[in-house]
């Protein structure tokens, strides 16, 4: 089945979102949608508001205006202000621009925390380590080991993440997000600061996630080559406004986008 | 070839998830427990039992409680002594007013009362972090002490504020000898330490550490901030509360509110800094260190003044003790922020490689 | 309710508040310059006062004793910077905070090991008596000592505020407070700045120690003064001099009023925690403190 053919209906729609910090307008009236199973890229110059957009979608930042509509289990849910815990419960997972792993914990424990929403045992059961607590721990360990295999990080599973090199940390962070079995995955510059080889690996992982698990992906990336290669549609932000939206080919020919990147005066 | 992980292949995840995955560790812990439960009561004299081992165990439990909150969940607290005080005085009141409950249930209820206080004073942690929170926990320290001193009910209207712990009786057996008090303390501490170890290696422990290491990421993967932080306060204060109850019942016998001042809170904080922040073993190592150090210093200065005919007054010794405590804290923070537990781990890793250092 | 009595209590509280501000100021200075919450400020106050009074008692001239104590505090400040803070640079703030708790013990032990632990009286030549003319004209009993002491404190606070606003060192300090890296980049010698600030904090500690010591006696309890200043800091924010001043006044006044009007209802002694509870309640409404800006963590 071709990639295009798998793409389904809209699952997330961001409508007229505005966010500001004091005087800084990080987002102004931004609207766009994301379809099921697609890879949606957000691009734009530094400070354009890309990260802020992701932060609004999963409730880390709270916009002053606008709504976010999300289709979950066949029904639309509407939020003027998402709560990050709720976002997680609705199947949104993400990685961060500046790695946000739990530094003092091992790779395995980091990824296990990704499954916390699936665990049911109370803390008393866990303390006594019987029945459900023990079964759950085993069951989720198996699931996590599958992800570890998928991400090819078996050799470091017992290493504290603080001791890993940057590229591997980025991979572990993706693994932690995957552990939640998200329906929508938000990736904030997953390949930033990597060399060619690491970038290629990461691209492969992102596409594999998209193919194998059917996960919808929203991704911020600066490397145009990568964006053109792996994304189905692209949103372009500049100074907090949306200045372009379309397939990679359309974006490549968009004069406003070219100007923004070349720094033409507004 | 004594301490080897190699060759112990774990074919199942269950085997990998045992409480002590390495066989030598299991043997060592078993031996330690045998010595503690059988050897020590047989051979230790009364001084060692009641003046060193019992307080050591109680402090270790309090340090463990603080470590759960500060070391694992990352919320610095300076109110440990207040939670202990709640435990001590509530245990006294439960035993006094509901004698039919029995001592152990009274201790548990006292611990739960400490939890309740912990939750109330943990509420600010939802809005403030770091040393702002530490200062907020001082409010707990001062308020609780004041309440116990002023409200007669807590001390059964004792005019001096001093309470005398009732004799401990469990299932018709009286715990009044140093041996039996030691064994009771040891039993409680061992069970609670085991529970803590289990808890910290399961979901709850991971959630605590996640909140400690990166709270935004933790809430993004669905860890509920409020529940996790308040649970950390509740569990931690429970441990401190039970430690406080034993402080009154198996250690001092008579206790006054002034035994639970800010100084005690600091002392327990020092135990986890020296022992190892975020380590259950570290709580024990730190407690042992801080309990033994003053004894060691006294002996040392005693010998010093004896040999050189110096007259080193008690006041001087206690001031030097203060300086050494403070100096050690700074030293450990600079040189080994993970404390004795980390040194122990490094030693084990070396041993694992010995005699071939590659 | 007796109005002139109410004002008497209020003014007494405000005067005590100025003295809290003075201690709080020591914290703010160090926090602004080096990001360290120096829990040992109280121990520094104690050390300064004890050194000064012990020198006086050994017959040293007042001004000489003052000079020597000041020198001790400056050297001490620089030593702390060198031995404790520099090795801990780039550690999380909470680690530095715990290090200063360790420092508190070192300083308390040191001062008492050197000077002994018995309490001393300190006579600055200002009697702690109500001002008669005020009592005659308004019926309010306001202590002459409190008024002069808070006058001194106010002058000092104002002088420091001006110092940091208008001198080169002061400007450098503020640059450092805003952004350590940037300050380094434009060539501000951080280490010197830190040493200066610790020295100034030592001086503030000395003045606070003299005033508080003259009022309550120079004894171990002086270290608790610092605990009084902590709620002031929560209220005013750790980085705001203005916050320390206003916070001190609020805490001082509300504490005295509560002590007089609320205390008898609950059995008294509430001054040990009342300030903390006020600060906490305030935090629930405004976590960023009186003058702090709301910060949203960047991710
Ligand atoms: N937590 C915050 N507090 C204050 N201002 C913020 C915060 N987060 C973002 N901003 C501001 O909002 C604007 C948009 O920032 P954002 O991080 O979304 O940009 P970006 O497109 O992700 O840039 P980059 O490519 O550098 O990552 C910037 O001016 C930034 O300074
Ligand atoms: Mg960004």
CSV table of N, CA and C in Angstrom, one decimal, chain A residues 58 60 84-85 88 94 96 99-105 109 112-113 116-117 119 123 126-129 137-138 141-142 145 158 163 176, chain B residues 13-14 16-17 194-195 198-199 201-207 209-214 216-224 231 235 342:
chain,number,residue,atom,x,y,z
A,58,UNK,N,0.1,19.6,23.4
A,58,UNK,CA,0.0,18.7,24.5
A,58,UNK,C,0.0,19.3,25.9
A,60,UNK,N,1.5,21.8,27.5
A,60,UNK,CA,2.6,22.3,28.3
A,60,UNK,C,2.5,23.9,28.4
A,84,UNK,N,-1.6,18.6,30.2
A,84,UNK,CA,-0.7,17.6,29.6
A,84,UNK,C,-1.0,16.2,30.1
A,85,UNK,N,-1.5,16.0,31.2
A,85,UNK,CA,-1.9,14.7,31.7
A,85,UNK,C,-3.0,14.1,30.8
A,88,UNK,N,-1.8,13.1,27.4
A,88,UNK,CA,-1.1,11.8,27.4
A,88,UNK,C,-2.2,10.7,27.4
A,94,UNK,N,5.4,12.7,23.1
A,94,UNK,CA,6.3,13.6,22.4
A,94,UNK,C,7.7,13.4,22.9
A,96,UNK,N,11.4,16.1,23.2
A,96,UNK,CA,11.6,17.6,23.3
A,96,UNK,C,12.9,18.0,22.6
A,99,UNK,N,16.7,17.5,25.1
A,99,UNK,CA,16.4,16.2,25.7
A,99,UNK,C,15.8,16.3,27.1
A,100,UNK,N,14.7,15.7,27.3
A,100,UNK,CA,14.1,15.8,28.6
A,100,UNK,C,13.9,14.4,29.2
A,101,UNK,N,15.1,13.7,29.2
A,101,UNK,CA,15.0,12.4,29.8
A,101,UNK,C,15.2,12.5,31.3
A,102,UNK,N,14.9,11.4,32.0
A,102,UNK,CA,15.1,11.4,33.5
A,102,UNK,C,16.5,11.0,33.7
A,103,UNK,N,17.4,12.0,34.0
A,103,UNK,CA,18.9,11.7,34.0
A,103,UNK,C,19.4,10.7,34.9
A,104,UNK,N,18.7,10.6,36.1
A,104,UNK,CA,19.3,9.7,37.1
A,104,UNK,C,18.8,8.3,36.9
A,105,UNK,N,18.0,8.0,35.9
A,105,UNK,CA,17.4,6.7,35.8
A,105,UNK,C,18.1,6.0,34.6
A,109,UNK,N,14.5,2.0,32.8
A,109,UNK,CA,13.5,2.7,33.7
A,109,UNK,C,12.9,3.9,33.0
A,112,UNK,N,10.3,2.5,30.8
A,112,UNK,CA,9.2,1.9,31.6
A,112,UNK,C,8.3,3.0,32.0
A,113,UNK,N,8.8,4.2,32.4
A,113,UNK,CA,7.9,5.3,32.8
A,113,UNK,C,7.0,5.6,31.7
A,116,UNK,N,3.5,4.3,32.2
A,116,UNK,CA,2.9,4.4,33.5
A,116,UNK,C,1.4,4.5,33.4
A,117,UNK,N,0.8,5.0,32.3
A,117,UNK,CA,-0.6,5.2,32.2
A,117,UNK,C,-1.3,3.8,32.1
A,119,UNK,N,-0.4,1.1,33.8
A,119,UNK,CA,-0.3,0.3,35.0
A,119,UNK,C,-1.4,0.6,36.0
A,123,UNK,N,-0.1,1.5,44.9
A,123,UNK,CA,1.3,1.5,45.5
A,123,UNK,C,1.5,0.5,46.6
A,126,UNK,N,2.4,-2.6,45.0
A,126,UNK,CA,3.7,-2.6,44.5
A,126,UNK,C,4.7,-2.8,45.6
A,127,UNK,N,4.4,-2.2,46.8
A,127,UNK,CA,5.3,-2.3,48.0
A,127,UNK,C,5.4,-3.7,48.4
A,128,UNK,N,4.3,-4.5,48.4
A,128,UNK,CA,4.3,-5.8,48.8
A,128,UNK,C,4.8,-6.7,47.6
A,129,UNK,N,4.7,-6.2,46.4
A,129,UNK,CA,5.3,-6.9,45.3
A,129,UNK,C,4.6,-8.3,45.1
A,137,UNK,N,4.5,-5.6,36.1
A,137,UNK,CA,5.9,-5.2,35.9
A,137,UNK,C,6.5,-6.1,34.8
A,138,UNK,N,6.2,-7.4,34.8
A,138,UNK,CA,6.7,-8.3,33.9
A,138,UNK,C,6.1,-8.1,32.5
A,141,UNK,N,7.5,-5.0,31.1
A,141,UNK,CA,8.9,-5.2,30.7
A,141,UNK,C,9.1,-5.8,29.4
A,142,UNK,N,8.2,-6.8,29.1
A,142,UNK,CA,8.3,-7.5,27.8
A,142,UNK,C,8.0,-6.5,26.7
A,145,UNK,N,10.9,-4.2,26.2
A,145,UNK,CA,12.0,-4.9,25.5
A,145,UNK,C,11.8,-4.9,24.0
A,158,UNK,N,20.8,-1.0,30.7
A,158,UNK,CA,21.0,-0.8,32.2
A,158,UNK,C,21.9,0.5,32.5
A,163,UNK,N,24.8,9.2,31.3
A,163,UNK,CA,26.1,8.9,30.8
A,163,UNK,C,26.2,8.6,29.3
A,176,UNK,N,11.0,6.1,24.8
A,176,UNK,CA,10.1,6.4,25.9
A,176,UNK,C,8.8,6.9,25.4
B,13,UNK,N,12.9,-12.3,32.3
B,13,UNK,CA,12.8,-11.0,32.8
B,13,UNK,C,12.5,-11.0,34.3
B,14,UNK,N,11.8,-12.1,34.7
B,14,UNK,CA,11.4,-12.2,36.1
B,14,UNK,C,12.7,-12.4,36.9
B,16,UNK,N,15.5,-11.2,36.2
B,16,UNK,CA,16.3,-10.0,36.1
B,16,UNK,C,15.6,-8.9,37.0
B,17,UNK,N,14.3,-9.2,37.4
B,17,UNK,CA,13.6,-8.3,38.2
B,17,UNK,C,13.6,-8.6,39.7
B,194,UNK,N,12.2,-3.2,53.3
B,194,UNK,CA,11.8,-4.1,52.2
B,194,UNK,C,10.7,-3.5,51.4
B,195,UNK,N,9.7,-3.0,52.1
B,195,UNK,CA,8.6,-2.4,51.3
B,195,UNK,C,9.1,-1.2,50.5
B,198,UNK,N,10.9,-2.4,47.4
B,198,UNK,CA,10.0,-2.8,46.4
B,198,UNK,C,9.3,-1.6,45.7
B,199,UNK,N,8.9,-0.7,46.5
B,199,UNK,CA,8.1,0.4,46.0
B,199,UNK,C,9.0,1.2,45.0
B,201,UNK,N,11.4,0.3,43.2
B,201,UNK,CA,11.8,-0.3,42.0
B,201,UNK,C,10.5,-0.6,41.1
B,202,UNK,N,9.4,-0.1,41.6
B,202,UNK,CA,8.2,-0.3,40.7
B,202,UNK,C,7.7,1.1,40.2
B,203,UNK,N,6.5,1.1,39.7
B,203,UNK,CA,6.0,2.3,39.0
B,203,UNK,C,6.0,3.5,39.9
B,204,UNK,N,5.7,3.3,41.1
B,204,UNK,CA,5.7,4.5,42.0
B,204,UNK,C,7.0,5.1,42.1
B,205,UNK,N,8.0,4.3,42.3
B,205,UNK,CA,9.4,4.8,42.5
B,205,UNK,C,9.8,5.5,41.2
B,206,UNK,N,9.5,4.9,40.1
B,206,UNK,CA,9.9,5.5,38.8
B,206,UNK,C,9.2,6.9,38.6
B,207,UNK,N,7.9,6.9,39.0
B,207,UNK,CA,7.2,8.2,38.9
B,207,UNK,C,7.9,9.2,39.8
B,209,UNK,N,11.0,9.4,40.7
B,209,UNK,CA,12.3,9.9,40.1
B,209,UNK,C,12.1,10.7,38.9
B,210,UNK,N,11.0,10.4,38.2
B,210,UNK,CA,10.7,11.2,37.0
B,210,UNK,C,10.4,12.6,37.4
B,211,UNK,N,9.6,12.7,38.4
B,211,UNK,CA,9.2,14.1,38.9
B,211,UNK,C,10.5,14.8,39.4
B,212,UNK,N,11.3,14.1,40.0
B,212,UNK,CA,12.6,14.7,40.5
B,212,UNK,C,13.5,15.2,39.3
B,213,UNK,N,13.6,14.3,38.3
B,213,UNK,CA,14.6,14.6,37.3
B,213,UNK,C,14.1,15.6,36.3
B,214,UNK,N,12.8,15.6,36.0
B,214,UNK,CA,12.3,16.5,34.9
B,214,UNK,C,10.8,16.6,35.0
B,216,UNK,N,8.4,18.5,33.9
B,216,UNK,CA,7.6,18.8,32.7
B,216,UNK,C,7.4,17.5,31.9
B,217,UNK,N,8.5,16.8,31.6
B,217,UNK,CA,8.5,15.6,30.9
B,217,UNK,C,7.6,14.6,31.6
B,218,UNK,N,7.7,14.5,32.9
B,218,UNK,CA,6.9,13.5,33.7
B,218,UNK,C,5.5,13.8,33.4
B,219,UNK,N,5.0,15.0,33.5
B,219,UNK,CA,3.6,15.2,33.3
B,219,UNK,C,3.2,15.0,31.9
B,220,UNK,N,4.1,15.2,30.9
B,220,UNK,CA,3.8,15.0,29.5
B,220,UNK,C,3.6,13.5,29.3
B,221,UNK,N,4.3,12.6,30.0
B,221,UNK,CA,4.0,11.2,29.7
B,221,UNK,C,2.9,10.7,30.6
B,222,UNK,N,2.2,11.6,31.3
B,222,UNK,CA,1.0,11.2,32.0
B,222,UNK,C,1.1,10.9,33.5
B,223,UNK,N,2.3,11.3,34.1
B,223,UNK,CA,2.4,11.1,35.5
B,223,UNK,C,1.7,12.3,36.2
B,224,UNK,N,0.7,11.9,37.0
B,224,UNK,CA,-0.1,13.0,37.6
B,224,UNK,C,0.8,13.7,38.7
B,231,UNK,N,1.8,11.8,47.3
B,231,UNK,CA,2.1,10.4,47.7
B,231,UNK,C,3.5,10.4,48.3
B,235,UNK,N,4.0,9.0,52.0
B,235,UNK,CA,4.8,7.8,52.3
B,235,UNK,C,6.0,8.2,53.2
B,342,UNK,N,27.5,5.4,46.9
B,342,UNK,CA,28.1,5.4,45.7
B,342,UNK,C,29.6,4.8,45.8
